[in-house]
Structure formats: structure tokens, C-alpha cells
Coordinates of C-alpha atoms in Angstrom, one line a residue:
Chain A
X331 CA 36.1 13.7 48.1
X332 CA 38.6 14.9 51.0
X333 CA 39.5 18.3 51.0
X334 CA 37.6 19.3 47.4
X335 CA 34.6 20.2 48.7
X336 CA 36.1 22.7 51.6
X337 CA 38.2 24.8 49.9
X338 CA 38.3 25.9 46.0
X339 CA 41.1 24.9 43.7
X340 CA 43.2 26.6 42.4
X341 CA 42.8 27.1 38.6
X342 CA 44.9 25.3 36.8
X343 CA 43.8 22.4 39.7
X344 CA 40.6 22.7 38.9
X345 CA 41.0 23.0 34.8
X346 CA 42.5 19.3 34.4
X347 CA 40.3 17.9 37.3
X348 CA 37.0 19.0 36.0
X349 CA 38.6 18.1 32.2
X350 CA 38.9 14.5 33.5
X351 CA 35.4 14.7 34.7
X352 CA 33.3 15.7 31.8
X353 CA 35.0 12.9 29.9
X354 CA 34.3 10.3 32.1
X355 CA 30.9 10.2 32.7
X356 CA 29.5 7.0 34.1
X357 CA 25.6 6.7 32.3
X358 CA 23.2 5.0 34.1
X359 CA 20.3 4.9 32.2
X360 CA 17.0 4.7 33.4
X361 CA 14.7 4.0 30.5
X362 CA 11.0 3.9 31.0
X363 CA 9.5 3.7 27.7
X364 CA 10.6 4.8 23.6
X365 CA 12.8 7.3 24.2
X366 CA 15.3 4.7 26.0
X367 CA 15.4 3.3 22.6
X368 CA 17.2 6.6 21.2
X369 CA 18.9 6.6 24.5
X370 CA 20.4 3.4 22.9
X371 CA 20.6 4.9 19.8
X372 CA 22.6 7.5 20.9
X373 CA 24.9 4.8 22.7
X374 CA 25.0 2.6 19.2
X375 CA 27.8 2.8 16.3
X376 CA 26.1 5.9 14.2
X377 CA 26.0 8.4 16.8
X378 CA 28.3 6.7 19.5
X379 CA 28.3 9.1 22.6
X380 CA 31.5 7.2 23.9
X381 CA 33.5 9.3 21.3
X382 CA 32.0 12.0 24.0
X383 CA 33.6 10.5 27.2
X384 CA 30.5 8.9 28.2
X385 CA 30.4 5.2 29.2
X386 CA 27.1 3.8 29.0
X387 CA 25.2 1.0 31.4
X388 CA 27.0 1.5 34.4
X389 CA 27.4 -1.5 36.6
X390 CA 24.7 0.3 39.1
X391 CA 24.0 3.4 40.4
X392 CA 27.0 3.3 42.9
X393 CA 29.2 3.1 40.2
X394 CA 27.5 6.2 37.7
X395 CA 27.7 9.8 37.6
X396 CA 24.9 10.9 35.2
X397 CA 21.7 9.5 35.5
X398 CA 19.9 9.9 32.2
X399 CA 15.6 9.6 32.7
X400 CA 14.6 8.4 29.7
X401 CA 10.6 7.4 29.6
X402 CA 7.6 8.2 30.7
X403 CA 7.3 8.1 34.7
X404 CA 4.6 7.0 36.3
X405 CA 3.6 7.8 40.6
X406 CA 4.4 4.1 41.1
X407 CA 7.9 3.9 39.4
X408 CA 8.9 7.5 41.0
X409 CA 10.4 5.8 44.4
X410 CA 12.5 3.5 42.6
X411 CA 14.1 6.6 40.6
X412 CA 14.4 8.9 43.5
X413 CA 15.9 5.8 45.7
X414 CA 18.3 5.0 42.7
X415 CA 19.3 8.4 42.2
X416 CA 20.1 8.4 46.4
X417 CA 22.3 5.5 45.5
X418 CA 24.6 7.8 43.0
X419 CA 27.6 9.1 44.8
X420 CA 28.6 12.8 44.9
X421 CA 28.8 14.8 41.9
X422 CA 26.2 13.5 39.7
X423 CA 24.6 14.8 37.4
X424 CA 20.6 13.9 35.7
X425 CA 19.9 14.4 32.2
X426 CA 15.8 14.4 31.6
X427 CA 15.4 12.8 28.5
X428 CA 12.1 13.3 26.2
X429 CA 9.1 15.3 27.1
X430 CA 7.5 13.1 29.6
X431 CA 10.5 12.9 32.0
X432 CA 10.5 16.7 31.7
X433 CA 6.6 17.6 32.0
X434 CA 4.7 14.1 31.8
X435 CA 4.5 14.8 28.1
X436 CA 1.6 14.3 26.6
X437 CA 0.3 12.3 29.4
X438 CA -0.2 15.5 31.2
X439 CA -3.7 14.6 32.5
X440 CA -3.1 10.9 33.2
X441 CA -4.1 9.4 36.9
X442 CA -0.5 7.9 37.1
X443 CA 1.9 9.5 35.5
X444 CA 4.1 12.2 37.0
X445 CA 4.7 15.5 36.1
X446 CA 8.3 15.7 35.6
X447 CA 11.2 13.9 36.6
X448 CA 11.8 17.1 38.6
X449 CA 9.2 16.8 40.8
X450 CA 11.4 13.3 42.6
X451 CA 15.1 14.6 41.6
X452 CA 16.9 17.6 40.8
X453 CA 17.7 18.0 36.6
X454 CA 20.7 19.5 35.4
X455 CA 19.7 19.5 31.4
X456 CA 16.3 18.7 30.1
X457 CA 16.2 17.6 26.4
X458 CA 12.9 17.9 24.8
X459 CA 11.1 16.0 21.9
X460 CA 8.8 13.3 21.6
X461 CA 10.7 11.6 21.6
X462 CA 14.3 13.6 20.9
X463 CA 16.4 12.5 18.3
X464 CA 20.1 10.7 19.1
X465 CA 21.5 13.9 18.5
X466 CA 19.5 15.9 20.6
X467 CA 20.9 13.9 23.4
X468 CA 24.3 14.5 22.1
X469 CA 23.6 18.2 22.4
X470 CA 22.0 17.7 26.0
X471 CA 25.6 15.4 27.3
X472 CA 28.2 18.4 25.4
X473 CA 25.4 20.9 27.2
X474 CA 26.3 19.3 30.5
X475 CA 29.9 18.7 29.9
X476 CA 30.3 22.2 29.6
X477 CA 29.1 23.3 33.1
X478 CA 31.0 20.5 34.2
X479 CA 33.9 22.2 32.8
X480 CA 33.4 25.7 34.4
X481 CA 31.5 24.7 37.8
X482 CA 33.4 24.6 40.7
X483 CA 33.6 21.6 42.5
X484 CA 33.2 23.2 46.0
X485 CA 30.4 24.5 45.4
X486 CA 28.9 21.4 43.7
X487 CA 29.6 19.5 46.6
X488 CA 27.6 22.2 48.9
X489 CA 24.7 21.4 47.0
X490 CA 24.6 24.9 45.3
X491 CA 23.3 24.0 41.7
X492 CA 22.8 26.3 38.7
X493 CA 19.5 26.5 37.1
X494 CA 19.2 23.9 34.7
X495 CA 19.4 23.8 31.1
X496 CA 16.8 23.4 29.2
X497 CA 17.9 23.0 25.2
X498 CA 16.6 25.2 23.0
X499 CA 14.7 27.7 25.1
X500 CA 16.6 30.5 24.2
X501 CA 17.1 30.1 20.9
X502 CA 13.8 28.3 19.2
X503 CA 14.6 25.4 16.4
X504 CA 15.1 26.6 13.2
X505 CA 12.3 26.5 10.5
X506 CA 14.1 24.8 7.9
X507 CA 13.1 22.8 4.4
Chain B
X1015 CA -8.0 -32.3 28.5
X1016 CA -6.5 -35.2 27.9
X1017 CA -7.5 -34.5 24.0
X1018 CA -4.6 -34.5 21.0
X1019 CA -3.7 -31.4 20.6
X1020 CA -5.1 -30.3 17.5
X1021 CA -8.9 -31.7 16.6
X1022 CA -9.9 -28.1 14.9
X1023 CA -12.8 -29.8 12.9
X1024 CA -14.3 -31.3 16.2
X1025 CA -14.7 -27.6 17.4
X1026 CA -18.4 -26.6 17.9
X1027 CA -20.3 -23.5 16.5
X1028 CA -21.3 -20.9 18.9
X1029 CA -25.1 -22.2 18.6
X1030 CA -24.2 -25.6 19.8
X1031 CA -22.0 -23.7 23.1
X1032 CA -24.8 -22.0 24.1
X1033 CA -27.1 -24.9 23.8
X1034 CA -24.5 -26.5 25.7
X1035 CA -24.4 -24.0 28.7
X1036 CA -28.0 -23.9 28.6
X1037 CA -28.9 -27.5 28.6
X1038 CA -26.8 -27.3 32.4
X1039 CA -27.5 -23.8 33.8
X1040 CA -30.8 -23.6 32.2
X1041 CA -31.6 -19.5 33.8
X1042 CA -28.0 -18.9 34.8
X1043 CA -27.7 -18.1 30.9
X1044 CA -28.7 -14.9 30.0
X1045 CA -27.7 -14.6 26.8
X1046 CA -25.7 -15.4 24.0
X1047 CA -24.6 -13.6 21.0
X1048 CA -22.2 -12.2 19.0
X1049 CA -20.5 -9.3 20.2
X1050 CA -17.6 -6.8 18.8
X1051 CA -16.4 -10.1 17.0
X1052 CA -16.4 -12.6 19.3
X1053 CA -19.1 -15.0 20.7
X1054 CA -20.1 -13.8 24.3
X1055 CA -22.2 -15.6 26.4
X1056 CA -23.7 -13.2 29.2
X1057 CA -24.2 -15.4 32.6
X1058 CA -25.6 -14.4 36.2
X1059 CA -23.0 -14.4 39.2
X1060 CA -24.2 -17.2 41.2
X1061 CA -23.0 -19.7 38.3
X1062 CA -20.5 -17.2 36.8
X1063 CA -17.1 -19.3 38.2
X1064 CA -19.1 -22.6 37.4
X1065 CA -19.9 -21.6 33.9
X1066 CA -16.2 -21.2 33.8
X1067 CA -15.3 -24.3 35.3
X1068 CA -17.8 -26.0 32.9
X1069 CA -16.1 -24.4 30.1
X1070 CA -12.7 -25.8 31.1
X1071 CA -13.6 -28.9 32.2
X1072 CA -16.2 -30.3 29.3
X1073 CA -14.4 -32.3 26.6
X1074 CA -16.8 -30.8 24.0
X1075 CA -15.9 -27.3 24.9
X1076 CA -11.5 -27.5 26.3
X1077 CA -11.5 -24.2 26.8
X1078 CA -8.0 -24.6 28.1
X1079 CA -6.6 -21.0 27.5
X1080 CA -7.0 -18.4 29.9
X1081 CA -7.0 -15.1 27.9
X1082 CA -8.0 -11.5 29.6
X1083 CA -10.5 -10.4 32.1
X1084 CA -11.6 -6.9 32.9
X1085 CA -14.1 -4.7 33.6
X1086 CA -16.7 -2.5 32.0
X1087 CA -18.6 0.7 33.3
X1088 CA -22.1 -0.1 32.7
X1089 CA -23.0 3.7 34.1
X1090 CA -26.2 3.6 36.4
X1091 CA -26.7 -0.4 35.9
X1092 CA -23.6 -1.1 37.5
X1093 CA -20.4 -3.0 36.2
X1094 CA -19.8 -5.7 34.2
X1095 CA -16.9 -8.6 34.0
X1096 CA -15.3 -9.7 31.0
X1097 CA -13.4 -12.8 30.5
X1098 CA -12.0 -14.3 27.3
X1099 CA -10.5 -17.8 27.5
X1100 CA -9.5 -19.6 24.2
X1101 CA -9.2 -23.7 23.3
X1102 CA -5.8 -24.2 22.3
X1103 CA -7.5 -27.8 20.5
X1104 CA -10.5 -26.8 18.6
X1105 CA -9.4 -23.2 18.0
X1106 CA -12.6 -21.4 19.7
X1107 CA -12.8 -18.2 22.0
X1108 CA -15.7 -17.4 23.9
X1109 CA -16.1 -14.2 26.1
X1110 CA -17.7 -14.9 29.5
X1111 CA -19.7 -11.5 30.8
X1112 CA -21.3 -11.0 34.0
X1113 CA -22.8 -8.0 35.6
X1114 CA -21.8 -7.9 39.0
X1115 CA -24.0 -7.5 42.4
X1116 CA -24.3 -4.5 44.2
X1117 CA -24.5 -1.9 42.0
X1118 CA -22.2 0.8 41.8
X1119 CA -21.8 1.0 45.4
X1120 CA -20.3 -2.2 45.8
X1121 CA -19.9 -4.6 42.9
X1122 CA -19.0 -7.5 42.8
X1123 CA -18.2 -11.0 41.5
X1124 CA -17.1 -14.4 42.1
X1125 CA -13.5 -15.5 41.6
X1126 CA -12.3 -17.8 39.1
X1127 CA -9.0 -18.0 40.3
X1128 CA -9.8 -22.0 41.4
X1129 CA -10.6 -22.4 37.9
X1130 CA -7.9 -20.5 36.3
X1131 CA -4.5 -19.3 38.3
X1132 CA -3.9 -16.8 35.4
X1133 CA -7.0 -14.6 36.5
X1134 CA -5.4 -13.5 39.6
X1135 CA -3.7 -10.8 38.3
X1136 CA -6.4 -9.5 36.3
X1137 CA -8.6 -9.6 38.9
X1138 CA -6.2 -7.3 41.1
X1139 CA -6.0 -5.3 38.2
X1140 CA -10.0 -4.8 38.0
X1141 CA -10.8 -4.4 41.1
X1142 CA -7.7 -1.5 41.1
X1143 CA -9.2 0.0 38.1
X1144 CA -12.9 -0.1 38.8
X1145 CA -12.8 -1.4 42.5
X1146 CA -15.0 -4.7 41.8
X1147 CA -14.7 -7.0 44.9
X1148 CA -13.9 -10.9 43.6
X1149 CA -14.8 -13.0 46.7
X1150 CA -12.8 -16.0 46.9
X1151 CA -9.6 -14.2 45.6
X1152 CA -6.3 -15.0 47.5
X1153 CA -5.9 -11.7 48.0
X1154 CA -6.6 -8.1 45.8
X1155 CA -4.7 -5.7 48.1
X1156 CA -2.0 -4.1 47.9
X1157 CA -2.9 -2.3 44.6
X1158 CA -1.0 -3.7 41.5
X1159 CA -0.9 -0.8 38.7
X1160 CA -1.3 2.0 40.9
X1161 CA 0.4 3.7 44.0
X1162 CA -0.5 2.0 47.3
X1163 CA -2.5 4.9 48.8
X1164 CA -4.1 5.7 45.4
X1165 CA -7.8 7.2 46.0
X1166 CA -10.8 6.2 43.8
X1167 CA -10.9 4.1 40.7
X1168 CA -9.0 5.7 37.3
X1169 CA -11.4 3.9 34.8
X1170 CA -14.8 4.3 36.5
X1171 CA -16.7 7.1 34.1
X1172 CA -17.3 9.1 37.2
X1173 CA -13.8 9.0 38.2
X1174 CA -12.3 13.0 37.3
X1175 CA -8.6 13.4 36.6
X1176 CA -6.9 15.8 39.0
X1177 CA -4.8 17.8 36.1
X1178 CA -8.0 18.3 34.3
X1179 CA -9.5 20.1 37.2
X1180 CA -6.2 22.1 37.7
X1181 CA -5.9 23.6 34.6
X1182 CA -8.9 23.2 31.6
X1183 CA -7.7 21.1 28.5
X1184 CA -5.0 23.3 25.9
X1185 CA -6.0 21.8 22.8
X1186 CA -7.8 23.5 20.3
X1187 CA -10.0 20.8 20.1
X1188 CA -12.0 18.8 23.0
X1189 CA -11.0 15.8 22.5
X1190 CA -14.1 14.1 24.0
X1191 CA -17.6 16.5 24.8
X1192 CA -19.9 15.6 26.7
X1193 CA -23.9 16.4 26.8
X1194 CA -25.8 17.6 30.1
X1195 CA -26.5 13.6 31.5
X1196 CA -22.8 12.8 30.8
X1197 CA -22.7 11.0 27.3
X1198 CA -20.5 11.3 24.9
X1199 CA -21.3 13.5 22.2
X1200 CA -20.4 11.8 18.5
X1201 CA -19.5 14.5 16.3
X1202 CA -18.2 13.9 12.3
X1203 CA -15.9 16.6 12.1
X1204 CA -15.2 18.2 8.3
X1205 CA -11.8 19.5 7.8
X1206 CA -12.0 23.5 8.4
X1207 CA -15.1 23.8 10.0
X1208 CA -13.5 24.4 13.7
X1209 CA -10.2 26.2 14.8
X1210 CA -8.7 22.4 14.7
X1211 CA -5.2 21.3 13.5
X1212 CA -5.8 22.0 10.1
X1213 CA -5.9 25.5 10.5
X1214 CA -2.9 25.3 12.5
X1215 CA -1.3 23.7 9.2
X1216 CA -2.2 26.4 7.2
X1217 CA -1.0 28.9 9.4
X1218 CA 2.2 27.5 9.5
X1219 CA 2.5 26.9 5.9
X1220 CA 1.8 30.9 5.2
X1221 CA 4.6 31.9 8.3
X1222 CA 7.1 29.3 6.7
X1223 CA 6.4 30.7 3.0
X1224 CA 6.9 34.2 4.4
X1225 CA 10.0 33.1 6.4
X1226 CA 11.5 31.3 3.3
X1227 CA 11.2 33.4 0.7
X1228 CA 12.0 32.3 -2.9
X1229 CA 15.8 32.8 -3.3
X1230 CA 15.4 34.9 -6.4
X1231 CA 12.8 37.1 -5.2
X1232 CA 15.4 38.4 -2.2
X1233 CA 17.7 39.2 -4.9
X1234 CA 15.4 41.0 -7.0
X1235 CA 14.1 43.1 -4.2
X1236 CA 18.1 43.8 -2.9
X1237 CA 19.3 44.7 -6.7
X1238 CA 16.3 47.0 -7.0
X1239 CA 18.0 49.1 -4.2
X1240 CA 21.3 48.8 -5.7
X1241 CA 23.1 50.0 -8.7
X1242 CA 20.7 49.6 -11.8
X1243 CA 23.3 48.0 -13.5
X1244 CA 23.0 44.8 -11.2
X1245 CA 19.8 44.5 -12.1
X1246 CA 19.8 42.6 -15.0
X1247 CA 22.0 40.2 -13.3
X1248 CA 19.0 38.7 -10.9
X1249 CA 18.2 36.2 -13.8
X1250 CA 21.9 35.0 -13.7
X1251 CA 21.8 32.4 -10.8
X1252 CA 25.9 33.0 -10.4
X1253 CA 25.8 36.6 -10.7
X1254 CA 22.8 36.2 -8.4
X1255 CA 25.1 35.0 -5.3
X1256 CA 27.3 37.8 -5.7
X1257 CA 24.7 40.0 -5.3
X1258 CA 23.1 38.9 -2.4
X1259 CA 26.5 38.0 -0.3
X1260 CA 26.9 42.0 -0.6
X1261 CA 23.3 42.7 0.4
X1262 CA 23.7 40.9 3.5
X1263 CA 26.5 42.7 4.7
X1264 CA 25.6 46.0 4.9
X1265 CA 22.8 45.3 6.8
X1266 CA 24.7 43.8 9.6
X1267 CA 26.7 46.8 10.1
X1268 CA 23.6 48.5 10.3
X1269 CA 23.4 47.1 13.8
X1270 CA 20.7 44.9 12.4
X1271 CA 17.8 43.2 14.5
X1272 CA 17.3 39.3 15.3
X1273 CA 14.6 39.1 12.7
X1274 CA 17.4 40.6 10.0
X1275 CA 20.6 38.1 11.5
X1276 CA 18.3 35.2 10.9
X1277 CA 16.8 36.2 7.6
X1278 CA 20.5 36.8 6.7
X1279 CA 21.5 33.4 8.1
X1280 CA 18.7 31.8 6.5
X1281 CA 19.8 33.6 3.1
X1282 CA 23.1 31.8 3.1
X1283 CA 22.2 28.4 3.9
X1284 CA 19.8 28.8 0.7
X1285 CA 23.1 30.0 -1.2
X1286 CA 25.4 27.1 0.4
X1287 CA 22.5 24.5 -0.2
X1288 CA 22.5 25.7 -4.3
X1289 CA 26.2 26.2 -4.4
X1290 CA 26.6 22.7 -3.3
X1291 CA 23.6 21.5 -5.9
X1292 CA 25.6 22.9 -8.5
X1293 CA 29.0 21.7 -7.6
X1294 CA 27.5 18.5 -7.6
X1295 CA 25.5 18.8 -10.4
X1296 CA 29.0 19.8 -12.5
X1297 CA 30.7 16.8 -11.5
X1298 CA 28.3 14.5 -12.6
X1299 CA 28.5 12.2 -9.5
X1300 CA 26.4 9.5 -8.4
X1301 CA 24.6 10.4 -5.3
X1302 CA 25.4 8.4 -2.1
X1303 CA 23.7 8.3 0.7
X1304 CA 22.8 11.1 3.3
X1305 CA 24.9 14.0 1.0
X1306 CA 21.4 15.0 -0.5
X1307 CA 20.5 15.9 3.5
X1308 CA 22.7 18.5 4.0

């Protein structure tokens, strides 16, 4: 990245550069189990997250900035995610998709599952539901293109992250007919 | 094996199998019957892989199909074996079942990998799941399912689960109880007669009637507040929405609470959702698809 991650940007710099980011974000998608079938959903004609900037099935990891955990994870699959993950190059960014990437869902208690993406890789948004709907995903990637928008690069490349972002903790869904 | 292919009215009944395997291993049978649905013949160790091979081998039988093999948790007797293998010719499945030596210390059975390549796998997979030795198997480590260095065997009975020790079970319900000597406990459960799910339901149905009030109801109580001359107009569904867009305001500038914003925001999605029912309903237009959603 050169001289981006030693010194801050000015402004304006940083304005179109991080722009250009948000809306280019390189999806590799690791899906373990049903929720990589919204994943795909999402990716599909209806709800169509390329209209969002995001280009899904990356070549490989080398070639991807977001890495979106989609499944259940079990203690024997966890390498492979963490080694993948190693793969991405600088920024990148993990969406945790579904309630068993996020906690181990309701295989809470199981001898092989883990607990948590989070406990192999750091998680920028997680995205709950059992599994979430296409659109929850949608709201997970404009979530994360957002702090793309504001962070600062520098930082980013320091390894300084911001707590993640976990959708609809603040403001519980809404009760409705 | 050299049979055609299909010969379905050549196949034999389950009495004249077991005869079969009796008439060769004579006491290596220990019995035969049916069992959840399928016809299991329950054999000793020493002739368990030749019972097998018999199976495959005899013209009478073709049992060609390897199927499934796993393991059972017999409790104090031990473990048992379990394989199913199928003839593709005369349509039969037979279930092979074998309580394996050593006790629960260290079980274990013969291979039938020599008799069918397909059982290595699910031999790895018992012995990772209950840790059942299969002499003459090419080879059961490294652990299939689980991680490498995994400790213990997940489906043994008397195997405990890490999380469950860590923090107790958050259901309402126990999903399995157990007595004093470690059975299972089989309980018909009537709906209401424990703090179960269905309470939960009911609950949640008296919060969401409480939180969605009946749209005329609100107005009522508003234009009891108000002018009395607005209070004939709570019957009028049009003069209705006039009243209660004016309600709402001056309770935000009241510096209202969360509770209030939300009740206010519900209050006009209600009026939105029936303004649109109307419009519709004036136009007289066929419905399409996903409209009625919103």
C-alpha cells in the first residue's frame, strides 16, 4: 500500500479513495451450511448485492477483500478459515453471517462446532438470524460500507479496528403485523 | 454375482436367510429378527466378517450393496456394531449386529474392510465416535470427523459436552432428563402444564396486543382529550386520521420518551397501511404481486 498506511490523507484524498473502496468489494464467500444459500440469494437477480459494489466469488482469497462466514463452523473446519482469511491481503474486511458463525447458533453445546467465527478471525459486522434473510445481508454489506467510508486507512493498516457491528443491537426489530 | 441384474421374485424371505446363516455358522448366529423395520440378524465376532463375506459371496443371498455401519452404546453390556448392506438383484436389506469384545474398556470388532472397501470409512468414523477398535483395518488414525487431538468419544452416553458443564442449559424446557442411574426419563408433556414454549406464545401474543392497539381505540382515547366536538368524528375512519396525525404531534414536542416515538411511529404505519388499503380499494385494481406486503 506504499505510503497509505504511514501518514493520513488528506481529506478530500481520503473521501474518493475510501469511495472507490466500499464499492469494490471483492466477496469471498465461505459458506458452510444454509445460510450460504441466502448468501447466494443475496448474490441472485431479486436482491442483487452487485447493484451495491460488491463482486461475488472471488477468484480466491488473494484476490478478495470481504470475507463473508456464512455456515455453521465446526473445530475441524476452523484452520481452513483462519488460513484463508491469512491469505486475504490488507484491508479486508469479515462479515459473520447467520447465528452460528456469530455464537455457534444453536449448536451451542455441540462437541464440534465452534463458538463463533470470532474466536479464529476478527469480525467487522455480525448479521444475525437463523438463518438471516437476503436483505439482512444487504443491511450487514451498506453497514460495512459505511465505516469503510469514514475509517481512515492509516489506521486500518496499523491494525487498529473499531468494535464491530453487530445489526440490530441497538435498536431491537420491530414487532410488526 | 455374476446374476442378471434384476431376479426380485428369486429373493428369499428373512426366515429362509436365517436358516441360511444358521445351516453354516450354526452358534455364530445369535439371533434373528425383525428390528425397527428391517430384518437383523445378531452374530458373534469370531464369524462377524465371515458372516459378511457369506452374505456377499452366496448366489442365494448377493448381498452386493454395502450400505452403513455404525455403532450403538449398549450402556454397561458394552457396544454394538451395525451394518446394513442391500442386494441390488433381489431387492433385500439385511442388518448385520455384533456386540463387540472387551467391554466398554476396549471394544472391539473385526474388520470387513476385505469384504467390502466401502466400510473403511465408516469404520474410522465409529471408532472416532465411540472408539471401537476394528482389527484388520488399513488404518483408523488420524481421526476423520473430528479434530486430530480430540479427547474422548462424542457419542458414547458417558461422554459430557464441555458447554454444558460451562454454563447449565437456557431453555425453559430440558430437553432430555434424566433419572438417578442415568436413563432417560419419557415424559408426555400437555400443552400448559410447564413454563414451556407455549406460555412464551401467549405472552407474546398479550405484549404484541398491547403494543398494537386497535387503530380506532387510539383515536377514541386521543379525541376524548380533545375538543368534544371531535368526538363524534372517531366513527368516521377519514375524519379519524386527521385526528390522530394531530394527536401525535403534540406529544413529540413534549420531549416525549422512546416508548411514546415508537408508539407514534407505530401509529402511522397503521394510518399509511389503511390509507393505502383505501386508495387501492377506490381504484378497483387487481392486486399484483408483493403490493399487499407493504
Amino acid at each position: 500500500m506504499g505510503v497509505m498506511d504511514q501518514v493520513e490523507l488528506p481529506k478530500p484524498i481520503k473521501y474518493v479513495f475510501n469511495w472507490g473502496r466500499k464499492y469494490s468489494l471483492w466477496c469471498f464467500n465461505f459458506g458452510l451450511a444454509c445460510c450460504a444459500i441466502e448468501f447466494i440469494a443475496a448474490s441472485t437477480s431479486r436482491h442483487d448485492f452487485i447493484r451495491h459494489g460488491v463482486i461475488p466469488f472471488a477468484h480466491g482469497p488473494r484476490q478478495a477483500d470481504l470475507l463473508v462466514v456464512s455456515g455453521t463452523l465446526t473445530d475441524k473446519m476452523a484452520p481452513a478459515v483462519k488460513r484463508l482469511y491469512e491469505e486475504m491481503p490488507e484491508p479486508k474486511y469479515v462479515i459473520s453471517f447467520g447465528s452460528c458463525s456469530n455464537c455457534g447458533g444453536p449448536y451451542w453445546d455441540s462437541y464440534s462446532v465452534t463458538k463463533g467465527v470470532d474466536q479464529v478471525i476478527p469480525v467487522d459486522v455480525y448479521v444475525p438470524g437463523c438463518p438471516p434473510r437476503p436483505e439482512a445481508l444487504l443491511d450487514g454489506i451498506i453497514a460495512l460500507q459505511d465505516r469503510i467510508q469514514h475509517e481512515s486507512l492509516k489506521e486500518r493498516m496499523a491494525g487498529r479496528r473499531l468494535d464491530p457491528i453487530t445489526l440490530g443491537a441497538d435498536a431491537p426489530l420491530a414487532l410488526e403485523g | 454375482m455374476t446374476e442378471v441384474l434384476a431376479r426380485r421374485d428369486e429373493a428369499l424371505s428373512a426366515d429362509e436367510i436365517a436358516a441360511l446363516l444358521r445351516d453354516r455358522f450354526a452358534e455364530g448366529i445369535v439371533d434373528a429378527a425383525v428390528e425397527f423395520e428391517t430384518f437383523t440378524v445378531t452374530v458373534t465376532t469370531p464369524v462377524w466378517a465371515d458372516v459378511a463375506r457369506m452374505c456377499r459371496d452366496e448366489s442365494a443371498l448377493a448381498f452386493d450393496m454395502f450400505d452403513c455401519l455404525f455403532g450403538v452404546d449398549a450402556r454397561e453390556e458394552g457396544f454394538d456394531v451395525v451394518a446394513v448392506i442391500y442386494s441390488t438383484s433381489t431387492g433385500n436389506r439385511l442388518a448385520l449386529r455384533a456386540r463387540c469384545d472387551g467391554g466398554r474398556d476396549a471394544p472391539s470388532c473385526p474388520s470387513i474392510t476385505d469384504v467390502y472397501r466401502g466400510a473403511d470409512w465408516m469404520e474410522r468414523e465409529t471408532w472416532d465416535m465411540f472408539g471401537i477398535d476394528f482389527p484388520g483395518h488399513p488404518g483408523l488414525e488420524p481421526r476423520l470427523l473430528t479434530v486430530e487431538n480430540f479427547e474422548g468419544f462424542p457419542l458414547r452416553k458417558d461422554f459430557h459436552l464441555t458447554a454444558r458443564v460451562a454454563k447449565p442449559w437456557p431453555g425453559v424446557k430440558e430437553p432430555v432428563e434424566l433419572d438417578e442411574d442415568g436413563n432417560v426419563i419419557e415424559r408426555v408433556t400437555g400443552i400448559g402444564d410447564a413454563p414451556g414454549p407455549y406460555d412464551l406464545d401467549k405472552a407474546l401474543a398479550e405484549q404484541a396486543k398491547a403494543v398494537n392497539a386497535p387503530v380506532g381505540a387510539v383515536t377514541e382515547d386521543a379525541s376524548a382529550d380533545d375538543d368534544a366536538s371531535e368526538a363524534d368524528d372517531a366513527s368516521d375512519d377519514a375524519e379519524g386520521t386527521e385526528t390522530d396525525d394531530a394527536t401525535v404531534e403534540p406529544a413529540d414536542s413534549d420531549g416525549p420518551s422512546a416508548q411514546e416515538k415508537a408508539e407514534a411511529r407505530r401509529r402511522e404505519q397503521a394510518e399509511a397501511r389503511r390509507r393505502k388499503a383505501e386508495e387501492r380499494a377506490a381504484s378497483e385494481e387487481p392486486d399484483g404481486d408483493g403490493e399487499g406486503d407493504a
